């Protein structure tokens, strides 16, 4: 485990961007695992700037996102599909057919979940997986108690996660109760992982992760067993 402590959010984003740029230069056909949320916005901005300056290309890159809400169609403004397009995909040269997010309105959600892991495997697995972390230690939507050997599955969102994420929904809009998420094992299968965490809210989770006690009550603890993971974190925002 490599820990990089940073002073600013910008520094965290820049170091993360360097890792992604290095990955894409080494292998322009990389398979990336991507995350949504507030944390990676700065990283995505830097990657967009590199593409706009013609220093980076996603034309042969394939992406798999960690998760999507159940019941939200792509065009819903709070869907992760929309977040990813607004924040990254619409501004880079990635091919739409190379973009993958779980389909939260699939008629058979369980079939969608197992097909998602198969699609990742068919692409040769994830080369570089980006993660954020919840204040309760969740990764993806794998809430405390999720088995470490879980593959992509449907989860019921906890009250704490629903409250945290309510800010992304328009006032009065119904917040989903369930989501599809890559499982902890699906995440661990990535060849390399980079986890980003910034701000006081995340300090406690970072402390717990550093302690390194392996427990399903703190999903991120399983990451301590990965042999190629970098954690870039900082305390205040
Ligand atoms: C997002 C995801 C979540 C977030 C986590 C942190 O795709 O899977 O695990 O990474 O909730 O969210 P932020 O970055 O908003 O603090």
PDB file of N, CA and C in Angstrom, residues 148-235:
ATOM      1  N   UNK A 148     -16.655  -9.681   1.518  1.00  0.00           N
ATOM      2  CA  UNK A 148     -15.468  -9.337   0.742  1.00  0.00           C
ATOM      3  C   UNK A 148     -15.448 -10.041  -0.626  1.00  0.00           C
ATOM      4  N   UNK A 149     -16.132 -11.203  -0.708  1.00  0.00           N
ATOM      5  CA  UNK A 149     -16.082 -11.935  -1.983  1.00  0.00           C
ATOM      6  C   UNK A 149     -17.231 -11.570  -2.921  1.00  0.00           C
ATOM      7  N   UNK A 150     -17.896 -10.429  -2.645  1.00  0.00           N
ATOM      8  CA  UNK A 150     -19.049 -10.052  -3.469  1.00  0.00           C
ATOM      9  C   UNK A 150     -18.652  -9.618  -4.871  1.00  0.00           C
ATOM     10  N   UNK A 151     -19.484 -10.033  -5.834  1.00  0.00           N
ATOM     11  CA  UNK A 151     -19.345  -9.535  -7.209  1.00  0.00           C
ATOM     12  C   UNK A 151     -20.404  -8.453  -7.409  1.00  0.00           C
ATOM     13  N   UNK A 152     -20.574  -7.992  -8.649  1.00  0.00           N
ATOM     14  CA  UNK A 152     -21.559  -6.935  -8.906  1.00  0.00           C
ATOM     15  C   UNK A 152     -22.946  -7.391  -8.430  1.00  0.00           C
ATOM     16  N   UNK A 153     -23.609  -6.517  -7.683  1.00  0.00           N
ATOM     17  CA  UNK A 153     -24.889  -6.914  -7.090  1.00  0.00           C
ATOM     18  C   UNK A 153     -25.771  -5.696  -6.819  1.00  0.00           C
ATOM     19  N   UNK A 154     -27.030  -6.004  -6.488  1.00  0.00           N
ATOM     20  CA  UNK A 154     -27.977  -4.936  -6.134  1.00  0.00           C
ATOM     21  C   UNK A 154     -27.886  -4.706  -4.632  1.00  0.00           C
ATOM     22  N   UNK A 155     -27.833  -3.439  -4.216  1.00  0.00           N
ATOM     23  CA  UNK A 155     -27.769  -3.138  -2.786  1.00  0.00           C
ATOM     24  C   UNK A 155     -28.890  -2.202  -2.382  1.00  0.00           C
ATOM     25  N   UNK A 156     -29.293  -2.329  -1.123  1.00  0.00           N
ATOM     26  CA  UNK A 156     -30.203  -1.340  -0.554  1.00  0.00           C
ATOM     27  C   UNK A 156     -29.314  -0.265   0.064  1.00  0.00           C
ATOM     28  N   UNK A 157     -29.556   0.976  -0.268  1.00  0.00           N
ATOM     29  CA  UNK A 157     -28.703   2.053   0.241  1.00  0.00           C
ATOM     30  C   UNK A 157     -29.010   2.325   1.712  1.00  0.00           C
ATOM     31  N   UNK A 158     -27.974   2.580   2.479  1.00  0.00           N
ATOM     32  CA  UNK A 158     -28.198   2.882   3.898  1.00  0.00           C
ATOM     33  C   UNK A 158     -28.717   4.317   4.020  1.00  0.00           C
ATOM     34  N   UNK A 159     -29.314   4.583   5.169  1.00  0.00           N
ATOM     35  CA  UNK A 159     -29.840   5.917   5.424  1.00  0.00           C
ATOM     36  C   UNK A 159     -28.708   6.950   5.320  1.00  0.00           C
ATOM     37  N   UNK A 160     -27.519   6.592   5.846  1.00  0.00           N
ATOM     38  CA  UNK A 160     -26.399   7.549   5.857  1.00  0.00           C
ATOM     39  C   UNK A 160     -25.959   7.884   4.430  1.00  0.00           C
ATOM     40  N   UNK A 161     -25.897   6.880   3.554  1.00  0.00           N
ATOM     41  CA  UNK A 161     -25.506   7.132   2.171  1.00  0.00           C
ATOM     42  C   UNK A 161     -26.581   7.932   1.431  1.00  0.00           C
ATOM     43  N   UNK A 162     -27.851   7.617   1.730  1.00  0.00           N
ATOM     44  CA  UNK A 162     -28.940   8.352   1.064  1.00  0.00           C
ATOM     45  C   UNK A 162     -28.907   9.827   1.479  1.00  0.00           C
ATOM     46  N   UNK A 163     -28.626  10.082   2.743  1.00  0.00           N
ATOM     47  CA  UNK A 163     -28.557  11.466   3.223  1.00  0.00           C
ATOM     48  C   UNK A 163     -27.378  12.186   2.567  1.00  0.00           C
ATOM     49  N   UNK A 164     -26.208  11.513   2.543  1.00  0.00           N
ATOM     50  CA  UNK A 164     -25.002  12.101   1.925  1.00  0.00           C
ATOM     51  C   UNK A 164     -25.250  12.482   0.463  1.00  0.00           C
ATOM     52  N   UNK A 165     -25.961  11.608  -0.260  1.00  0.00           N
ATOM     53  CA  UNK A 165     -26.102  11.787  -1.706  1.00  0.00           C
ATOM     54  C   UNK A 165     -27.328  12.609  -2.107  1.00  0.00           C
ATOM     55  N   UNK A 166     -28.144  12.980  -1.123  1.00  0.00           N
ATOM     56  CA  UNK A 166     -29.375  13.709  -1.422  1.00  0.00           C
ATOM     57  C   UNK A 166     -29.085  15.036  -2.137  1.00  0.00           C
ATOM     58  N   UNK A 167     -27.897  15.616  -1.894  1.00  0.00           N
ATOM     59  CA  UNK A 167     -27.559  16.913  -2.497  1.00  0.00           C
ATOM     60  C   UNK A 167     -27.516  16.851  -4.027  1.00  0.00           C
ATOM     61  N   UNK A 168     -27.338  15.642  -4.571  1.00  0.00           N
ATOM     62  CA  UNK A 168     -27.253  15.516  -6.032  1.00  0.00           C
ATOM     63  C   UNK A 168     -28.632  15.428  -6.692  1.00  0.00           C
ATOM     64  N   UNK A 169     -29.694  15.407  -5.863  1.00  0.00           N
ATOM     65  CA  UNK A 169     -31.043  15.278  -6.408  1.00  0.00           C
ATOM     66  C   UNK A 169     -31.771  16.607  -6.304  1.00  0.00           C
ATOM     67  N   UNK A 170     -32.581  16.874  -7.354  1.00  0.00           N
ATOM     68  CA  UNK A 170     -33.338  18.123  -7.336  1.00  0.00           C
ATOM     69  C   UNK A 170     -34.326  18.091  -6.175  1.00  0.00           C
ATOM     70  N   UNK A 171     -34.652  19.282  -5.690  1.00  0.00           N
ATOM     71  CA  UNK A 171     -35.562  19.351  -4.559  1.00  0.00           C
ATOM     72  C   UNK A 171     -36.884  18.669  -4.894  1.00  0.00           C
ATOM     73  N   UNK A 172     -37.330  17.831  -3.991  1.00  0.00           N
ATOM     74  CA  UNK A 172     -38.614  17.152  -4.198  1.00  0.00           C
ATOM     75  C   UNK A 172     -38.472  15.845  -4.962  1.00  0.00           C
ATOM     76  N   UNK A 173     -37.319  15.632  -5.616  1.00  0.00           N
ATOM     77  CA  UNK A 173     -37.134  14.399  -6.383  1.00  0.00           C
ATOM     78  C   UNK A 173     -36.962  13.226  -5.417  1.00  0.00           C
ATOM     79  N   UNK A 174     -37.568  12.126  -5.817  1.00  0.00           N
ATOM     80  CA  UNK A 174     -37.462  10.924  -4.990  1.00  0.00           C
ATOM     81  C   UNK A 174     -36.059  10.328  -5.103  1.00  0.00           C
ATOM     82  N   UNK A 175     -35.445  10.079  -3.960  1.00  0.00           N
ATOM     83  CA  UNK A 175     -34.101   9.496  -3.943  1.00  0.00           C
ATOM     84  C   UNK A 175     -34.214   7.965  -4.037  1.00  0.00           C
ATOM     85  N   UNK A 176     -33.455   7.347  -4.940  1.00  0.00           N
ATOM     86  CA  UNK A 176     -33.552   5.883  -5.067  1.00  0.00           C
ATOM     87  C   UNK A 176     -33.216   5.174  -3.763  1.00  0.00           C
ATOM     88  N   UNK A 177     -33.764   3.985  -3.599  1.00  0.00           N
ATOM     89  CA  UNK A 177     -33.505   3.195  -2.397  1.00  0.00           C
ATOM     90  C   UNK A 177     -32.459   2.114  -2.662  1.00  0.00           C
ATOM     91  N   UNK A 178     -32.231   1.810  -3.960  1.00  0.00           N
ATOM     92  CA  UNK A 178     -31.317   0.730  -4.298  1.00  0.00           C
ATOM     93  C   UNK A 178     -30.335   1.180  -5.371  1.00  0.00           C
ATOM     94  N   UNK A 179     -29.253   0.448  -5.481  1.00  0.00           N
ATOM     95  CA  UNK A 179     -28.277   0.722  -6.542  1.00  0.00           C
ATOM     96  C   UNK A 179     -27.652  -0.596  -6.984  1.00  0.00           C
ATOM     97  N   UNK A 180     -27.036  -0.550  -8.164  1.00  0.00           N
ATOM     98  CA  UNK A 180     -26.186  -1.677  -8.581  1.00  0.00           C
ATOM     99  C   UNK A 180     -24.762  -1.226  -8.327  1.00  0.00           C
ATOM    100  N   UNK A 181     -23.971  -2.105  -7.741  1.00  0.00           N
ATOM    101  CA  UNK A 181     -22.567  -1.761  -7.518  1.00  0.00           C
ATOM    102  C   UNK A 181     -21.657  -2.926  -7.863  1.00  0.00           C
ATOM    103  N   UNK A 182     -20.497  -2.619  -8.389  1.00  0.00           N
ATOM    104  CA  UNK A 182     -19.470  -3.642  -8.479  1.00  0.00           C
ATOM    105  C   UNK A 182     -19.203  -4.124  -7.064  1.00  0.00           C
ATOM    106  N   UNK A 183     -18.970  -5.396  -6.889  1.00  0.00           N
ATOM    107  CA  UNK A 183     -18.725  -5.936  -5.561  1.00  0.00           C
ATOM    108  C   UNK A 183     -17.294  -5.679  -5.114  1.00  0.00           C
ATOM    109  N   UNK A 184     -17.029  -6.037  -3.873  1.00  0.00           N
ATOM    110  CA  UNK A 184     -15.669  -5.815  -3.344  1.00  0.00           C
ATOM    111  C   UNK A 184     -14.669  -6.688  -4.110  1.00  0.00           C
ATOM    112  N   UNK A 185     -15.085  -7.929  -4.420  1.00  0.00           N
ATOM    113  CA  UNK A 185     -14.171  -8.785  -5.183  1.00  0.00           C
ATOM    114  C   UNK A 185     -13.976  -8.221  -6.599  1.00  0.00           C
ATOM    115  N   UNK A 186     -15.042  -7.710  -7.206  1.00  0.00           N
ATOM    116  CA  UNK A 186     -14.905  -7.132  -8.567  1.00  0.00           C
ATOM    117  C   UNK A 186     -13.897  -5.988  -8.544  1.00  0.00           C
ATOM    118  N   UNK A 187     -13.914  -5.203  -7.463  1.00  0.00           N
ATOM    119  CA  UNK A 187     -12.970  -4.082  -7.328  1.00  0.00           C
ATOM    120  C   UNK A 187     -11.556  -4.613  -7.107  1.00  0.00           C
ATOM    121  N   UNK A 188     -11.445  -5.597  -6.230  1.00  0.00           N
ATOM    122  CA  UNK A 188     -10.129  -6.166  -5.896  1.00  0.00           C
ATOM    123  C   UNK A 188      -9.468  -6.836  -7.096  1.00  0.00           C
ATOM    124  N   UNK A 189     -10.286  -7.255  -8.088  1.00  0.00           N
ATOM    125  CA  UNK A 189      -9.731  -7.904  -9.284  1.00  0.00           C
ATOM    126  C   UNK A 189      -8.927  -6.938 -10.158  1.00  0.00           C
ATOM    127  N   UNK A 190      -9.084  -5.635  -9.934  1.00  0.00           N
ATOM    128  CA  UNK A 190      -8.337  -4.659 -10.744  1.00  0.00           C
ATOM    129  C   UNK A 190      -6.840  -4.843 -10.525  1.00  0.00           C
ATOM    130  N   UNK A 191      -6.083  -4.622 -11.606  1.00  0.00           N
ATOM    131  CA  UNK A 191      -4.631  -4.819 -11.493  1.00  0.00           C
ATOM    132  C   UNK A 191      -4.005  -3.742 -10.614  1.00  0.00           C
ATOM    133  N   UNK A 192      -4.558  -2.537 -10.683  1.00  0.00           N
ATOM    134  CA  UNK A 192      -4.049  -1.435  -9.867  1.00  0.00           C
ATOM    135  C   UNK A 192      -5.228  -0.601  -9.376  1.00  0.00           C
ATOM    136  N   UNK A 193      -5.113  -0.057  -8.177  1.00  0.00           N
ATOM    137  CA  UNK A 193      -6.201   0.746  -7.605  1.00  0.00           C
ATOM    138  C   UNK A 193      -5.636   2.070  -7.108  1.00  0.00           C
ATOM    139  N   UNK A 194      -6.373   3.149  -7.333  1.00  0.00           N
ATOM    140  CA  UNK A 194      -6.016   4.418  -6.697  1.00  0.00           C
ATOM    141  C   UNK A 194      -7.258   4.934  -5.957  1.00  0.00           C
ATOM    142  N   UNK A 195      -7.068   5.174  -4.669  1.00  0.00           N
ATOM    143  CA  UNK A 195      -8.175   5.663  -3.847  1.00  0.00           C
ATOM    144  C   UNK A 195      -7.905   7.113  -3.470  1.00  0.00           C
ATOM    145  N   UNK A 196      -8.902   7.957  -3.675  1.00  0.00           N
ATOM    146  CA  UNK A 196      -8.767   9.377  -3.346  1.00  0.00           C
ATOM    147  C   UNK A 196      -9.691   9.719  -2.173  1.00  0.00           C
ATOM    148  N   UNK A 197      -9.174  10.521  -1.250  1.00  0.00           N
ATOM    149  CA  UNK A 197     -10.012  10.980  -0.136  1.00  0.00           C
ATOM    150  C   UNK A 197      -9.523  12.350   0.273  1.00  0.00           C
ATOM    151  N   UNK A 198     -10.441  13.281   0.377  1.00  0.00           N
ATOM    152  CA  UNK A 198     -10.016  14.601   0.831  1.00  0.00           C
ATOM    153  C   UNK A 198     -11.058  15.240   1.737  1.00  0.00           C
ATOM    154  N   UNK A 199     -10.597  15.934   2.740  1.00  0.00           N
ATOM    155  CA  UNK A 199     -11.483  16.690   3.616  1.00  0.00           C
ATOM    156  C   UNK A 199     -11.587  16.063   4.989  1.00  0.00           C
ATOM    157  N   UNK A 200     -11.980  16.905   5.929  1.00  0.00           N
ATOM    158  CA  UNK A 200     -12.078  16.499   7.333  1.00  0.00           C
ATOM    159  C   UNK A 200     -13.047  15.337   7.529  1.00  0.00           C
ATOM    160  N   UNK A 201     -14.133  15.349   6.733  1.00  0.00           N
ATOM    161  CA  UNK A 201     -15.157  14.305   6.846  1.00  0.00           C
ATOM    162  C   UNK A 201     -14.568  12.907   6.662  1.00  0.00           C
ATOM    163  N   UNK A 202     -13.487  12.844   5.880  1.00  0.00           N
ATOM    164  CA  UNK A 202     -12.940  11.530   5.514  1.00  0.00           C
ATOM    165  C   UNK A 202     -11.810  11.078   6.452  1.00  0.00           C
ATOM    166  N   UNK A 203     -11.423  11.979   7.371  1.00  0.00           N
ATOM    167  CA  UNK A 203     -10.264  11.683   8.229  1.00  0.00           C
ATOM    168  C   UNK A 203     -10.414  10.392   9.031  1.00  0.00           C
ATOM    169  N   UNK A 204     -11.605  10.222   9.634  1.00  0.00           N
ATOM    170  CA  UNK A 204     -11.822   9.046  10.466  1.00  0.00           C
ATOM    171  C   UNK A 204     -11.684   7.769   9.640  1.00  0.00           C
ATOM    172  N   UNK A 205     -12.261   7.791   8.435  1.00  0.00           N
ATOM    173  CA  UNK A 205     -12.166   6.619   7.553  1.00  0.00           C
ATOM    174  C   UNK A 205     -10.703   6.349   7.193  1.00  0.00           C
ATOM    175  N   UNK A 206      -9.936   7.423   6.980  1.00  0.00           N
ATOM    176  CA  UNK A 206      -8.515   7.251   6.642  1.00  0.00           C
ATOM    177  C   UNK A 206      -7.740   6.636   7.809  1.00  0.00           C
ATOM    178  N   UNK A 207      -8.081   7.088   9.028  1.00  0.00           N
ATOM    179  CA  UNK A 207      -7.433   6.527  10.218  1.00  0.00           C
ATOM    180  C   UNK A 207      -7.695   5.033  10.319  1.00  0.00           C
ATOM    181  N   UNK A 208      -8.966   4.665  10.119  1.00  0.00           N
ATOM    182  CA  UNK A 208      -9.362   3.253  10.210  1.00  0.00           C
ATOM    183  C   UNK A 208      -8.640   2.427   9.165  1.00  0.00           C
ATOM    184  N   UNK A 209      -8.529   2.986   7.970  1.00  0.00           N
ATOM    185  CA  UNK A 209      -7.869   2.261   6.878  1.00  0.00           C
ATOM    186  C   UNK A 209      -6.397   2.048   7.213  1.00  0.00           C
ATOM    187  N   UNK A 210      -5.804   3.068   7.821  1.00  0.00           N
ATOM    188  CA  UNK A 210      -4.388   2.970   8.197  1.00  0.00           C
ATOM    189  C   UNK A 210      -4.166   1.910   9.262  1.00  0.00           C
ATOM    190  N   UNK A 211      -5.130   1.827  10.207  1.00  0.00           N
ATOM    191  CA  UNK A 211      -5.032   0.789  11.252  1.00  0.00           C
ATOM    192  C   UNK A 211      -4.920  -0.585  10.615  1.00  0.00           C
ATOM    193  N   UNK A 212      -5.639  -0.744   9.491  1.00  0.00           N
ATOM    194  CA  UNK A 212      -5.497  -1.967   8.698  1.00  0.00           C
ATOM    195  C   UNK A 212      -6.221  -3.179   9.242  1.00  0.00           C
ATOM    196  N   UNK A 213      -7.179  -2.965  10.177  1.00  0.00           N
ATOM    197  CA  UNK A 213      -7.924  -4.125  10.708  1.00  0.00           C
ATOM    198  C   UNK A 213      -8.929  -4.617   9.662  1.00  0.00           C
ATOM    199  N   UNK A 214      -8.749  -5.870   9.276  1.00  0.00           N
ATOM    200  CA  UNK A 214      -9.582  -6.437   8.222  1.00  0.00           C
ATOM    201  C   UNK A 214     -10.950  -6.806   8.783  1.00  0.00           C
ATOM    202  N   UNK A 215     -11.997  -6.096   8.345  1.00  0.00           N
ATOM    203  CA  UNK A 215     -13.346  -6.422   8.805  1.00  0.00           C
ATOM    204  C   UNK A 215     -14.380  -5.992   7.775  1.00  0.00           C
ATOM    205  N   UNK A 216     -15.380  -6.864   7.584  1.00  0.00           N
ATOM    206  CA  UNK A 216     -16.438  -6.527   6.619  1.00  0.00           C
ATOM    207  C   UNK A 216     -17.289  -5.351   7.117  1.00  0.00           C
ATOM    208  N   UNK A 217     -17.139  -4.971   8.380  1.00  0.00           N
ATOM    209  CA  UNK A 217     -17.854  -3.796   8.894  1.00  0.00           C
ATOM    210  C   UNK A 217     -17.256  -2.509   8.341  1.00  0.00           C
ATOM    211  N   UNK A 218     -16.067  -2.632   7.758  1.00  0.00           N
ATOM    212  CA  UNK A 218     -15.414  -1.469   7.166  1.00  0.00           C
ATOM    213  C   UNK A 218     -14.904  -1.922   5.780  1.00  0.00           C
ATOM    214  N   UNK A 219     -15.799  -1.835   4.780  1.00  0.00           N
ATOM    215  CA  UNK A 219     -15.517  -2.463   3.479  1.00  0.00           C
ATOM    216  C   UNK A 219     -14.146  -2.133   2.892  1.00  0.00           C
ATOM    217  N   UNK A 220     -13.708  -0.874   3.045  1.00  0.00           N
ATOM    218  CA  UNK A 220     -12.435  -0.472   2.438  1.00  0.00           C
ATOM    219  C   UNK A 220     -11.246  -1.230   3.024  1.00  0.00           C
ATOM    220  N   UNK A 221     -11.428  -1.856   4.209  1.00  0.00           N
ATOM    221  CA  UNK A 221     -10.285  -2.535   4.834  1.00  0.00           C
ATOM    222  C   UNK A 221      -9.736  -3.647   3.945  1.00  0.00           C
ATOM    223  N   UNK A 222     -10.593  -4.231   3.105  1.00  0.00           N
ATOM    224  CA  UNK A 222     -10.126  -5.301   2.218  1.00  0.00           C
ATOM    225  C   UNK A 222      -9.050  -4.791   1.245  1.00  0.00           C
ATOM    226  N   UNK A 223      -9.072  -3.483   0.981  1.00  0.00           N
ATOM    227  CA  UNK A 223      -8.088  -2.901   0.044  1.00  0.00           C
ATOM    228  C   UNK A 223      -6.661  -3.071   0.562  1.00  0.00           C
ATOM    229  N   UNK A 224      -6.525  -3.205   1.880  1.00  0.00           N
ATOM    230  CA  UNK A 224      -5.175  -3.344   2.445  1.00  0.00           C
ATOM    231  C   UNK A 224      -4.511  -4.640   1.978  1.00  0.00           C
ATOM    232  N   UNK A 225      -5.310  -5.564   1.422  1.00  0.00           N
ATOM    233  CA  UNK A 225      -4.736  -6.835   0.945  1.00  0.00           C
ATOM    234  C   UNK A 225      -4.394  -6.780  -0.542  1.00  0.00           C
ATOM    235  N   UNK A 226      -4.673  -5.646  -1.188  1.00  0.00           N
ATOM    236  CA  UNK A 226      -4.344  -5.521  -2.623  1.00  0.00           C
ATOM    237  C   UNK A 226      -2.854  -5.218  -2.774  1.00  0.00           C
ATOM    238  N   UNK A 227      -2.234  -5.794  -3.803  1.00  0.00           N
ATOM    239  CA  UNK A 227      -0.771  -5.608  -3.875  1.00  0.00           C
ATOM    240  C   UNK A 227      -0.333  -4.417  -4.731  1.00  0.00           C
ATOM    241  N   UNK A 228      -1.278  -3.676  -5.272  1.00  0.00           N
ATOM    242  CA  UNK A 228      -0.884  -2.492  -6.053  1.00  0.00           C
ATOM    243  C   UNK A 228      -1.907  -1.370  -5.871  1.00  0.00           C
ATOM    244  N   UNK A 229      -1.861  -0.761  -4.714  1.00  0.00           N
ATOM    245  CA  UNK A 229      -2.844   0.302  -4.416  1.00  0.00           C
ATOM    246  C   UNK A 229      -2.144   1.543  -3.887  1.00  0.00           C
ATOM    247  N   UNK A 230      -2.587   2.682  -4.403  1.00  0.00           N
ATOM    248  CA  UNK A 230      -2.070   3.977  -3.952  1.00  0.00           C
ATOM    249  C   UNK A 230      -3.224   4.757  -3.333  1.00  0.00           C
ATOM    250  N   UNK A 231      -2.996   5.305  -2.172  1.00  0.00           N
ATOM    251  CA  UNK A 231      -4.022   6.112  -1.504  1.00  0.00           C
ATOM    252  C   UNK A 231      -3.530   7.552  -1.451  1.00  0.00           C
ATOM    253  N   UNK A 232      -4.278   8.430  -2.046  1.00  0.00           N
ATOM    254  CA  UNK A 232      -3.880   9.840  -2.057  1.00  0.00           C
ATOM    255  C   UNK A 232      -4.917  10.586  -1.217  1.00  0.00           C
ATOM    256  N   UNK A 233      -4.472  11.203  -0.150  1.00  0.00           N
ATOM    257  CA  UNK A 233      -5.451  11.743   0.789  1.00  0.00           C
ATOM    258  C   UNK A 233      -4.927  13.023   1.456  1.00  0.00           C
ATOM    259  N   UNK A 234      -5.842  13.798   1.940  1.00  0.00           N
ATOM    260  CA  UNK A 234      -5.480  15.022   2.650  1.00  0.00           C
ATOM    261  C   UNK A 234      -6.612  15.409   3.578  1.00  0.00           C
ATOM    262  N   UNK A 235      -6.263  16.236   4.569  1.00  0.00           N
ATOM    263  CA  UNK A 235      -7.165  16.440   5.688  1.00  0.00           C
ATOM    264  C   UNK A 235      -8.228  17.497   5.582  1.00  0.00           C
TER     265      UNK A 235
END
